[in-house]
Tab-separated table of C-alpha atoms in Angstrom:
chain	number	residue	atom	x	y	z
A	1	MET	CA	-35.864	169.387	-162.808
A	2	THR	CA	-36.656	165.827	-162.496
A	3	LYS	CA	-32.675	165.095	-162.206
A	4	LYS	CA	-32.920	167.461	-159.050
A	5	ALA	CA	-35.745	165.637	-157.933
A	6	ILE	CA	-33.857	161.633	-158.744
A	7	ARG	CA	-31.492	163.045	-156.731
A	8	VAL	CA	-33.208	164.050	-153.746
A	9	MET	CA	-34.366	160.614	-153.977
A	10	GLU	CA	-31.051	158.956	-154.270
A	11	LEU	CA	-29.911	160.831	-151.369
A	12	LEU	CA	-32.955	159.828	-148.900
A	13	GLU	CA	-32.344	156.193	-149.862
A	14	ALA	CA	-28.763	156.407	-149.156
A	15	SER	CA	-29.546	157.554	-145.548
A	16	GLY	CA	-32.242	155.141	-144.808
A	17	ALA	CA	-35.425	157.292	-145.413
A	18	VAL	CA	-38.187	154.732	-146.318
A	19	LEU	CA	-39.972	156.237	-149.415
A	20	ASP	CA	-43.823	155.453	-150.116
A	21	VAL	CA	-45.368	154.681	-152.752
A	22	ILE	CA	-47.110	158.063	-153.110
A	23	ILE	CA	-43.709	159.983	-153.228
A	24	TYR	CA	-42.598	157.497	-156.045
A	25	THR	CA	-45.666	158.121	-157.878
A	26	ILE	CA	-44.926	162.014	-157.935
A	27	LEU	CA	-41.664	161.892	-159.217
A	28	ILE	CA	-42.692	159.084	-161.761
A	29	LYS	CA	-45.395	161.466	-162.998
A	30	GLY	CA	-42.430	164.418	-163.319
A	31	CYS	CA	-40.847	162.500	-165.247
A	32	CYS	CA	-43.483	161.677	-167.278
A	33	ILE	CA	-44.442	165.300	-167.718
A	34	SER	CA	-41.164	166.279	-168.862
A	35	GLY	CA	-40.938	163.505	-171.704
A	36	GLU	CA	-38.304	161.537	-169.596
A	37	ILE	CA	-40.420	157.940	-170.017
A	38	ASP	CA	-37.024	156.112	-169.855
A	39	SER	CA	-36.179	157.788	-166.578
A	40	ALA	CA	-39.811	157.133	-164.926
A	41	LEU	CA	-39.297	153.446	-165.909
A	42	LYS	CA	-35.366	153.198	-163.805
A	43	VAL	CA	-37.466	154.773	-161.008
A	44	LEU	CA	-40.000	152.339	-160.939
A	45	ASP	CA	-37.494	149.704	-161.407
A	46	ARG	CA	-35.730	150.634	-158.148
A	47	MET	CA	-39.012	151.627	-156.246
A	48	SER	CA	-38.567	149.718	-152.603
A	49	VAL	CA	-42.079	149.147	-152.138
A	50	ALA	CA	-44.532	147.837	-154.577
A	51	PRO	CA	-45.964	150.174	-157.287
A	52	ASP	CA	-49.852	150.833	-157.005
A	53	VAL	CA	-52.546	150.576	-159.817
A	54	VAL	CA	-51.993	154.748	-160.067
A	55	THR	CA	-48.350	154.225	-161.010
A	56	TYR	CA	-48.796	151.802	-163.479
A	57	ASN	CA	-51.284	153.698	-164.994
A	58	THR	CA	-49.031	156.705	-165.005
A	59	ILE	CA	-46.505	155.363	-167.314
A	60	LEU	CA	-49.059	153.218	-169.463
A	61	ARG	CA	-50.723	156.664	-170.119
A	62	SER	CA	-47.499	158.348	-170.991
A	63	LEU	CA	-46.300	155.431	-173.022
A	64	CYS	CA	-49.586	155.343	-174.943
A	65	ASP	CA	-49.544	159.374	-175.076
A	66	SER	CA	-46.679	158.590	-176.903
A	67	GLY	CA	-47.171	156.085	-179.931
A	68	LYS	CA	-45.446	153.218	-177.395
A	69	LEU	CA	-48.393	150.548	-177.273
A	70	LYS	CA	-45.934	147.802	-177.178
A	71	GLN	CA	-43.628	149.081	-174.894
A	72	ALA	CA	-47.204	149.571	-172.273
A	73	MET	CA	-47.949	146.095	-172.869
A	74	GLU	CA	-44.480	145.327	-171.656
A	75	VAL	CA	-45.191	146.988	-168.793
A	76	LEU	CA	-48.891	145.795	-168.276
A	77	ASP	CA	-47.208	141.937	-167.886
A	78	ARG	CA	-44.956	143.710	-165.439
A	79	GLN	CA	-48.014	144.602	-163.481
A	80	LEU	CA	-49.817	141.640	-163.799
A	81	GLN	CA	-47.003	139.265	-162.603
A	82	ARG	CA	-46.542	142.026	-159.706
A	83	GLU	CA	-50.271	140.907	-158.841
A	84	CYS	CA	-51.643	144.382	-158.832
A	85	TYR	CA	-54.588	144.126	-160.815
A	86	LEU	CA	-55.856	146.997	-163.257
A	87	ASN	CA	-59.033	149.074	-162.575
A	88	LEU	CA	-61.279	150.871	-165.037
A	89	GLY	CA	-58.579	153.604	-165.400
A	90	THR	CA	-56.036	151.428	-166.979
A	91	TYR	CA	-58.558	149.296	-169.147
A	92	THR	CA	-59.289	152.959	-170.156
A	93	ILE	CA	-55.907	153.830	-171.356
A	94	LEU	CA	-55.242	150.710	-173.533
A	95	ILE	CA	-58.791	150.835	-175.258
A	96	GLU	CA	-57.762	154.209	-176.655
A	97	ALA	CA	-54.217	153.824	-177.346
A	98	THR	CA	-55.799	150.294	-179.254
A	99	CYS	CA	-58.505	151.761	-181.304
A	100	ARG	CA	-55.359	154.760	-181.921
A	101	GLU	CA	-52.526	152.670	-182.675
A	102	SER	CA	-54.650	149.325	-184.084
A	103	GLY	CA	-57.771	150.094	-184.778
A	104	SER	CA	-60.942	149.414	-183.602
A	105	GLY	CA	-61.350	145.492	-183.964
A	106	LYS	CA	-58.002	145.247	-181.864
A	107	ALA	CA	-59.696	147.272	-179.595
A	108	MET	CA	-63.012	145.422	-179.979
A	109	GLU	CA	-60.720	142.225	-178.445
A	110	LEU	CA	-59.402	144.183	-175.738
A	111	LEU	CA	-63.244	144.945	-174.563
A	112	ASP	CA	-64.032	141.101	-174.717
A	113	GLU	CA	-60.952	140.250	-172.558
A	114	ILE	CA	-62.273	143.147	-169.998
A	115	ARG	CA	-65.500	141.653	-169.760
A	116	ARG	CA	-64.168	137.778	-169.801
A	117	LYS	CA	-62.263	138.999	-166.938
A	118	GLY	CA	-65.221	139.828	-164.598
A	119	CYS	CA	-64.827	143.643	-165.034
A	120	GLU	CA	-67.555	145.592	-166.100
A	121	PRO	CA	-66.423	148.403	-168.626
A	122	ASP	CA	-68.322	151.727	-168.453
A	123	SER	CA	-69.834	153.925	-170.871
A	124	PHE	CA	-67.041	155.992	-171.323
A	125	ILE	CA	-64.796	153.128	-172.782
A	126	TYR	CA	-67.528	151.926	-174.744
A	127	ASN	CA	-67.613	155.038	-175.997
A	128	ILE	CA	-63.956	155.187	-176.570
A	129	VAL	CA	-64.620	152.333	-178.645
A	130	MET	CA	-67.450	153.494	-180.345
A	131	ASN	CA	-65.712	156.825	-181.384
A	132	GLY	CA	-62.975	154.509	-183.173
A	133	ILE	CA	-65.271	152.739	-185.207
A	134	CYS	CA	-67.212	155.732	-186.432
A	135	LYS	CA	-63.691	157.546	-187.175
A	136	GLU	CA	-62.819	154.294	-189.475
A	137	GLY	CA	-66.077	154.924	-190.923
A	138	ARG	CA	-67.649	151.396	-190.337
A	139	LEU	CA	-71.178	152.722	-189.789
A	140	ASP	CA	-72.884	149.370	-190.301
A	141	GLU	CA	-70.314	147.796	-187.428
A	142	ALA	CA	-70.843	151.060	-185.328
A	143	ILE	CA	-75.052	150.830	-185.555
A	144	LYS	CA	-74.648	146.968	-184.623
A	145	PHE	CA	-72.518	147.645	-181.528
A	146	LEU	CA	-74.578	150.626	-180.292
A	147	ASN	CA	-77.661	147.861	-180.217
A	148	LYS	CA	-75.869	145.489	-178.579
A	149	MET	CA	-74.506	147.385	-175.872
A	150	PRO	CA	-77.589	147.002	-173.543
A	151	SER	CA	-76.603	143.323	-173.717
A	152	TYR	CA	-73.176	144.246	-171.997
A	153	GLY	CA	-75.010	145.834	-169.156
A	154	CYS	CA	-74.030	149.460	-170.480
A	155	GLN	CA	-77.025	151.478	-171.789
A	156	PRO	CA	-76.037	154.208	-174.626
A	157	ASN	CA	-75.443	157.600	-173.339
A	158	VAL	CA	-76.175	161.366	-175.435
A	159	ILE	CA	-72.156	160.786	-176.346
A	160	THR	CA	-73.023	157.610	-177.619
A	161	TYR	CA	-75.991	158.845	-179.861
A	162	ASN	CA	-73.896	161.781	-180.759
A	163	THR	CA	-71.169	159.934	-182.254
A	164	VAL	CA	-72.998	157.391	-184.199
A	165	LEU	CA	-75.316	160.380	-185.399
A	166	HIS	CA	-72.462	162.177	-186.630
A	167	CYS	CA	-71.035	159.229	-188.668
A	168	ILE	CA	-74.807	158.936	-190.171
A	169	CYS	CA	-74.681	162.433	-191.153
A	170	SER	CA	-71.471	161.858	-192.824
A	171	PHE	CA	-72.643	159.526	-194.903
A	172	GLY	CA	-75.086	161.297	-195.972
A	173	ARG	CA	-78.198	158.890	-194.752
A	174	TRP	CA	-80.706	161.961	-193.376
A	175	ASN	CA	-83.470	159.266	-193.155
A	176	ASP	CA	-81.356	157.072	-190.662
A	177	ALA	CA	-80.436	160.186	-188.699
A	178	GLU	CA	-84.114	161.059	-188.263
A	179	LYS	CA	-84.829	157.414	-186.792
A	180	LEU	CA	-81.847	157.428	-184.547
A	181	LEU	CA	-83.180	160.661	-183.150
A	182	SER	CA	-86.692	159.060	-182.880
A	183	GLU	CA	-85.306	156.065	-181.401
A	184	MET	CA	-82.869	157.854	-178.655
A	185	LEU	CA	-85.960	159.833	-177.431
A	186	GLN	CA	-87.754	156.505	-177.219
A	187	LYS	CA	-85.597	154.786	-174.807
A	188	GLY	CA	-85.400	157.929	-172.943
A	189	CYS	CA	-82.183	159.382	-173.508
A	190	SER	CA	-82.494	162.777	-173.506
A	191	PRO	CA	-80.683	165.030	-176.567
A	192	SER	CA	-78.198	167.473	-176.260
A	193	VAL	CA	-77.526	170.817	-177.814
A	194	VAL	CA	-74.736	169.256	-179.632
A	195	THR	CA	-77.196	166.326	-180.955
A	196	PHE	CA	-79.548	168.949	-182.612
A	197	ASN	CA	-76.752	170.902	-183.661
A	198	ILE	CA	-75.556	167.902	-185.771
A	199	LEU	CA	-78.529	167.494	-187.167
A	200	ILE	CA	-78.971	171.175	-188.021
A	201	ASN	CA	-75.728	171.139	-189.685
A	202	PHE	CA	-75.826	167.816	-191.809
A	203	PHE	CA	-79.702	169.433	-193.236
A	204	CYS	CA	-78.378	173.039	-193.887
A	205	ARG	CA	-75.393	171.238	-195.754
A	206	LYS	CA	-78.155	169.054	-198.102
A	207	GLY	CA	-80.490	172.281	-198.653
A	208	LEU	CA	-83.333	170.914	-196.509
A	209	LEU	CA	-83.238	174.072	-194.427
A	210	GLY	CA	-87.488	173.653	-193.479
A	211	ARG	CA	-86.537	170.285	-191.798
A	212	ALA	CA	-83.388	172.031	-190.319
A	213	THR	CA	-85.436	174.685	-188.747
A	214	ASP	CA	-88.242	171.987	-187.610
A	215	ILE	CA	-85.078	170.857	-185.830
A	216	LEU	CA	-84.132	174.043	-184.246
A	217	GLU	CA	-87.600	174.727	-183.293
A	218	MET	CA	-87.590	171.283	-181.718
A	219	MET	CA	-84.926	171.998	-179.168
A	220	PRO	CA	-86.964	174.174	-176.322
A	221	MET	CA	-89.361	171.506	-176.546
A	222	HIS	CA	-86.416	168.908	-175.194
A	223	GLY	CA	-84.658	171.407	-172.767
A	224	CYS	CA	-82.662	172.557	-174.868
A	225	THR	CA	-81.582	176.269	-175.722
A	226	PRO	CA	-80.113	176.670	-179.352
A	227	ASN	CA	-76.932	178.713	-179.533
A	228	ALA	CA	-74.733	180.326	-182.156
A	229	SER	CA	-73.819	177.029	-183.411
A	230	SER	CA	-77.869	176.034	-184.082
A	231	TYR	CA	-78.310	178.986	-185.893
A	232	ASN	CA	-75.037	179.658	-187.831
A	233	PRO	CA	-75.694	176.787	-190.504
A	234	LEU	CA	-79.533	178.148	-190.850
A	235	LEU	CA	-77.907	181.664	-191.461
A	236	HIS	CA	-75.166	180.159	-194.390
A	237	GLY	CA	-78.149	177.957	-195.812
A	238	PHE	CA	-80.340	180.903	-196.282
A	239	CYS	CA	-77.476	183.371	-197.519
A	240	LYS	CA	-76.082	180.623	-200.245
A	241	GLY	CA	-79.823	180.376	-201.328
A	242	LYS	CA	-79.845	184.152	-202.084
A	243	LYS	CA	-82.540	184.208	-199.178
A	244	MET	CA	-81.214	187.393	-197.307
A	245	ASP	CA	-84.657	188.310	-196.207
A	246	ARG	CA	-84.942	185.272	-194.352
A	247	ALA	CA	-81.117	185.249	-193.310
A	248	ILE	CA	-81.667	188.904	-191.455
A	249	GLU	CA	-85.281	187.266	-190.280
A	250	TYR	CA	-83.717	184.720	-188.563
A	251	LEU	CA	-80.480	187.006	-187.461
A	252	GLU	CA	-83.442	189.074	-185.543
A	253	ILE	CA	-85.460	185.636	-183.754
A	254	MET	CA	-81.673	184.687	-182.949
A	255	VAL	CA	-81.270	188.220	-181.092
A	256	SER	CA	-84.606	188.338	-179.774
A	257	ARG	CA	-84.092	185.155	-178.135
A	258	GLU	CA	-81.332	186.130	-176.161
A	259	CYS	CA	-78.830	183.933	-178.484
A	260	TYR	CA	-76.112	186.800	-179.491
A	261	PRO	CA	-74.415	186.514	-182.484
A	262	ASP	CA	-70.849	185.853	-182.903
A	263	ILE	CA	-68.192	186.630	-185.355
A	264	VAL	CA	-69.282	183.378	-187.665
A	265	THR	CA	-72.448	184.534	-187.702
A	266	TYR	CA	-71.684	187.982	-188.791
A	267	ASN	CA	-68.999	187.147	-191.363
A	268	THR	CA	-71.520	184.680	-193.188
A	269	LEU	CA	-73.956	187.409	-192.968
A	270	LEU	CA	-71.565	190.503	-194.200
A	271	THR	CA	-70.143	188.404	-197.076
A	272	ALA	CA	-73.816	187.347	-198.528
A	273	LEU	CA	-74.724	190.782	-198.147
A	274	CYS	CA	-71.891	192.313	-199.914
A	275	LYS	CA	-72.641	189.564	-202.593
A	276	ASP	CA	-75.789	190.789	-202.920
A	277	GLY	CA	-75.039	194.531	-203.244
A	278	LYS	CA	-76.534	195.266	-200.063
A	279	VAL	CA	-73.818	196.999	-198.933
A	280	ASP	CA	-75.315	199.935	-196.658
A	281	LEU	CA	-77.236	197.348	-194.597
A	282	ALA	CA	-73.421	194.935	-194.184
A	283	VAL	CA	-71.665	198.688	-192.702
A	284	GLU	CA	-75.016	199.110	-190.405
A	285	ILE	CA	-74.552	195.038	-189.470
A	286	LEU	CA	-70.922	196.108	-188.808
A	287	ASN	CA	-71.202	198.489	-186.770
A	288	GLN	CA	-73.975	196.814	-184.824
A	289	LEU	CA	-71.088	194.341	-183.960
A	290	SER	CA	-68.863	196.863	-182.516
A	291	ARG	CA	-71.511	198.283	-180.493
A	292	LYS	CA	-72.063	194.864	-178.812
A	293	GLY	CA	-68.795	194.237	-178.217
A	294	CYS	CA	-68.039	191.683	-180.296
A	295	SER	CA	-65.088	192.551	-182.522
A	296	PRO	CA	-64.870	192.519	-185.612
A	297	VAL	CA	-61.265	190.487	-187.380
A	298	PHE	CA	-59.540	191.395	-190.357
A	299	PHE	CA	-61.776	189.179	-192.831
A	300	THR	CA	-65.093	191.063	-191.694
A	301	TYR	CA	-63.419	194.392	-192.574
A	302	ASN	CA	-61.691	192.996	-195.665
A	303	THR	CA	-65.344	191.578	-196.565
A	304	VAL	CA	-67.424	195.303	-196.348
A	305	ILE	CA	-64.662	197.126	-197.434
A	306	ASP	CA	-64.449	195.232	-200.799
A	307	GLY	CA	-68.081	195.438	-201.141
A	308	LEU	CA	-68.096	198.872	-200.526
A	309	SER	CA	-65.061	199.610	-203.357
A	310	LYS	CA	-66.658	197.311	-205.637
A	311	LEU	CA	-69.910	199.480	-205.529
A	312	GLY	CA	-67.605	202.710	-206.157
A	313	LYS	CA	-68.288	203.508	-202.383
A	314	THR	CA	-64.606	204.343	-202.014
A	315	GLU	CA	-65.047	207.600	-199.155
A	316	SER	CA	-66.731	205.065	-196.558
A	317	ALA	CA	-64.601	202.351	-197.913
A	318	ILE	CA	-61.385	204.657	-196.369
A	319	GLN	CA	-63.232	205.389	-193.255
A	320	LEU	CA	-63.501	201.785	-192.646
A	321	LEU	CA	-59.727	201.426	-193.245
A	322	ASP	CA	-58.928	203.958	-190.758
A	323	GLU	CA	-61.281	202.508	-187.939
A	324	MET	CA	-59.342	199.237	-188.894
A	325	ARG	CA	-56.487	200.842	-188.098
A	326	GLU	CA	-57.835	202.126	-184.891
A	327	LYS	CA	-58.469	198.784	-183.558
A	328	GLY	CA	-55.130	197.659	-183.918
A	329	LEU	CA	-55.622	195.495	-187.385
A	330	LYS	CA	-53.248	196.010	-189.957
A	331	PRO	CA	-54.586	196.386	-193.073
A	332	ASP	CA	-53.490	193.246	-195.753
A	333	ILE	CA	-52.951	192.563	-199.387
A	334	VAL	CA	-56.788	192.069	-199.607
A	335	THR	CA	-57.778	195.271	-198.270
A	336	TYR	CA	-55.483	197.274	-200.438
A	337	SER	CA	-56.283	195.601	-203.489
A	338	SER	CA	-59.962	195.973	-203.134
A	339	LEU	CA	-58.855	199.941	-202.304
A	340	VAL	CA	-56.865	200.202	-205.288
A	341	GLU	CA	-59.404	198.523	-207.379
A	342	GLY	CA	-62.144	200.456	-206.714
A	343	LEU	CA	-60.693	204.061	-206.321
A	344	SER	CA	-58.566	203.113	-210.249
A	345	ARG	CA	-62.829	202.187	-211.107
A	346	GLU	CA	-63.648	205.730	-209.864
A	347	GLY	CA	-60.521	207.796	-211.857
A	348	LYS	CA	-58.985	208.612	-208.274
A	349	VAL	CA	-55.746	207.943	-209.574
A	350	ASP	CA	-53.677	209.446	-207.240
A	351	GLU	CA	-55.461	208.026	-204.292
A	352	ALA	CA	-55.300	204.596	-205.794
A	353	ILE	CA	-51.267	204.789	-206.552
A	354	LYS	CA	-50.885	206.371	-202.940
A	355	PHE	CA	-52.475	202.896	-201.256
A	356	PHE	CA	-50.708	201.124	-204.162
A	357	HIS	CA	-47.706	202.030	-202.912
A	358	GLU	CA	-48.957	201.009	-199.562
A	359	LEU	CA	-49.320	197.866	-200.314
A	360	GLU	CA	-45.473	197.378	-202.223
A	361	ALA	CA	-44.748	198.549	-198.949
A	362	LEU	CA	-46.295	195.436	-196.955
A	363	GLY	CA	-43.433	193.322	-199.241
A	364	VAL	CA	-45.399	191.207	-200.731
A	365	TRP	CA	-45.893	189.835	-204.544
A	366	LEU	CA	-48.653	191.602	-206.004
A	367	ARG	CA	-50.918	190.090	-208.343
A	368	VAL	CA	-51.121	191.682	-212.238
A	369	ILE	CA	-55.006	192.399	-211.729
A	370	THR	CA	-53.664	194.774	-209.078
A	371	TYR	CA	-51.165	196.555	-211.857
A	372	ASN	CA	-53.972	196.197	-214.222
A	373	ALA	CA	-56.514	198.184	-212.494
A	374	VAL	CA	-54.333	201.489	-211.988
A	375	MET	CA	-53.264	200.854	-215.422
A	376	LEU	CA	-57.074	201.530	-216.361
A	377	GLY	CA	-57.720	204.459	-214.128
A	378	LEU	CA	-54.516	206.276	-215.626
A	379	CYS	CA	-55.769	205.255	-218.880
A	380	LYS	CA	-59.398	206.665	-217.847
A	381	ALA	CA	-58.142	209.407	-217.392
A	382	CYS	CA	-56.219	210.361	-220.236
A	383	GLN	CA	-52.977	210.325	-218.394
A	384	THR	CA	-51.140	207.566	-221.195
A	385	ASP	CA	-47.686	208.521	-220.745
A	386	ARG	CA	-47.770	207.714	-216.794
A	387	ALA	CA	-49.924	204.529	-218.384
A	388	ILE	CA	-46.893	203.767	-220.337
A	389	ASP	CA	-44.373	204.092	-217.388
A	390	PHE	CA	-46.311	202.172	-215.044
A	391	VAL	CA	-46.016	199.190	-217.637
A	392	ALA	CA	-42.769	199.806	-217.502
A	393	TYR	CA	-42.227	200.208	-213.368
A	394	MET	CA	-44.853	196.710	-213.558
A	395	VAL	CA	-42.519	194.608	-215.812
A	396	ALA	CA	-39.258	196.146	-213.811
A	397	MET	CA	-41.119	194.726	-210.709
A	398	GLY	CA	-40.963	191.428	-212.042
A	399	CYS	CA	-44.791	191.276	-212.608
A	400	LYS	CA	-45.274	190.111	-216.560
A	401	PRO	CA	-47.807	192.203	-218.427
A	402	THR	CA	-51.115	190.231	-219.509
A	403	GLU	CA	-53.109	190.326	-222.473
A	404	ALA	CA	-55.797	192.313	-220.483
A	405	THR	CA	-53.172	194.988	-219.157
A	406	TYR	CA	-53.090	196.233	-223.297
A	407	THR	CA	-56.124	195.509	-223.992
A	408	LYS	CA	-57.805	197.542	-221.292
A	409	LYS	CA	-55.140	200.230	-222.233
A	410	SER	CA	-56.272	200.226	-225.803
A	411	LYS	CA	-59.963	200.528	-224.629
A	412	ALA	CA	-59.712	203.107	-222.478
């Protein structure tokens, strides 16, 4: 397509038509979008009118996004030689690329140069540099830069604070995190939902659930409505600490505040409930999930099917398998393995073998534990001959029996 466009340009030029800078810039942009930077540069070279800053920014962006910072700097030199002065968009492109290619130290040098030339960088440019410093893990440097920003004529905004806050939390410095939040409030910078979520997530990872709930309750006072990402770390923390009553309590609080759980919320709760043996409650919550229009995924069904199978409730597990299929979700190795092992433990060997063969049909490598489960079921049912045949089949399929294979057989 760009070749045709360039051909049209050549024909127009040959006919004596005068093309303006907008037409050339559109053509250059098309070349850049197609990844044809060399063609874009050729168009730049043959322009019959002076390129403007938008033309140059288009090429600079494409070169920088392609990791060609050195070549971008060469184009920049040409731009300056032609007395086409840079704007904030140009500096933004160059600062981003310098951070990525040469590190935040070089980006800060470029920032100093921008200021010396009398251009006042905006908060967007400062935030790019701050993000680069924090990504490099230079926390102390980030805090210094944050404190210096007002002297450069740029007040830190909520994005600046969130970037530094995230870095502080990654270093585990929770006292500094709280201090930064207080400083932010004192300076009149209103926190966002993201600010609070960074802190909640951090305190939950540290096991400081009380502090996390305090932060959650602070949110409405500062005009922020908690979302699912605010509640999910708390629910995960309560589940991890086996405080299921608290987890359910916060699920109810979440819903009462018209914050609707997402699939992460449900998966967290269902996994914990199944591990805790509260599978009936897990099934009830799974049904709620469907009624509320939140479609369960593989992991959701597999978690509950596994929980039911382990508790010997294989009929309910098979019902869920059917529901899963009705919704267009194809069972995988985890689904079938849970059912095979559960049915074998219950002595429902024929059903277990049926699902075992369905599992084989998936063409996946079966775990020895799955073979052993069927073996145990056959032995418990006093079907020793079938168990021996199954060992032979196992070997023929390239699955080497383990000590557990023979131990289970002898114990049964």
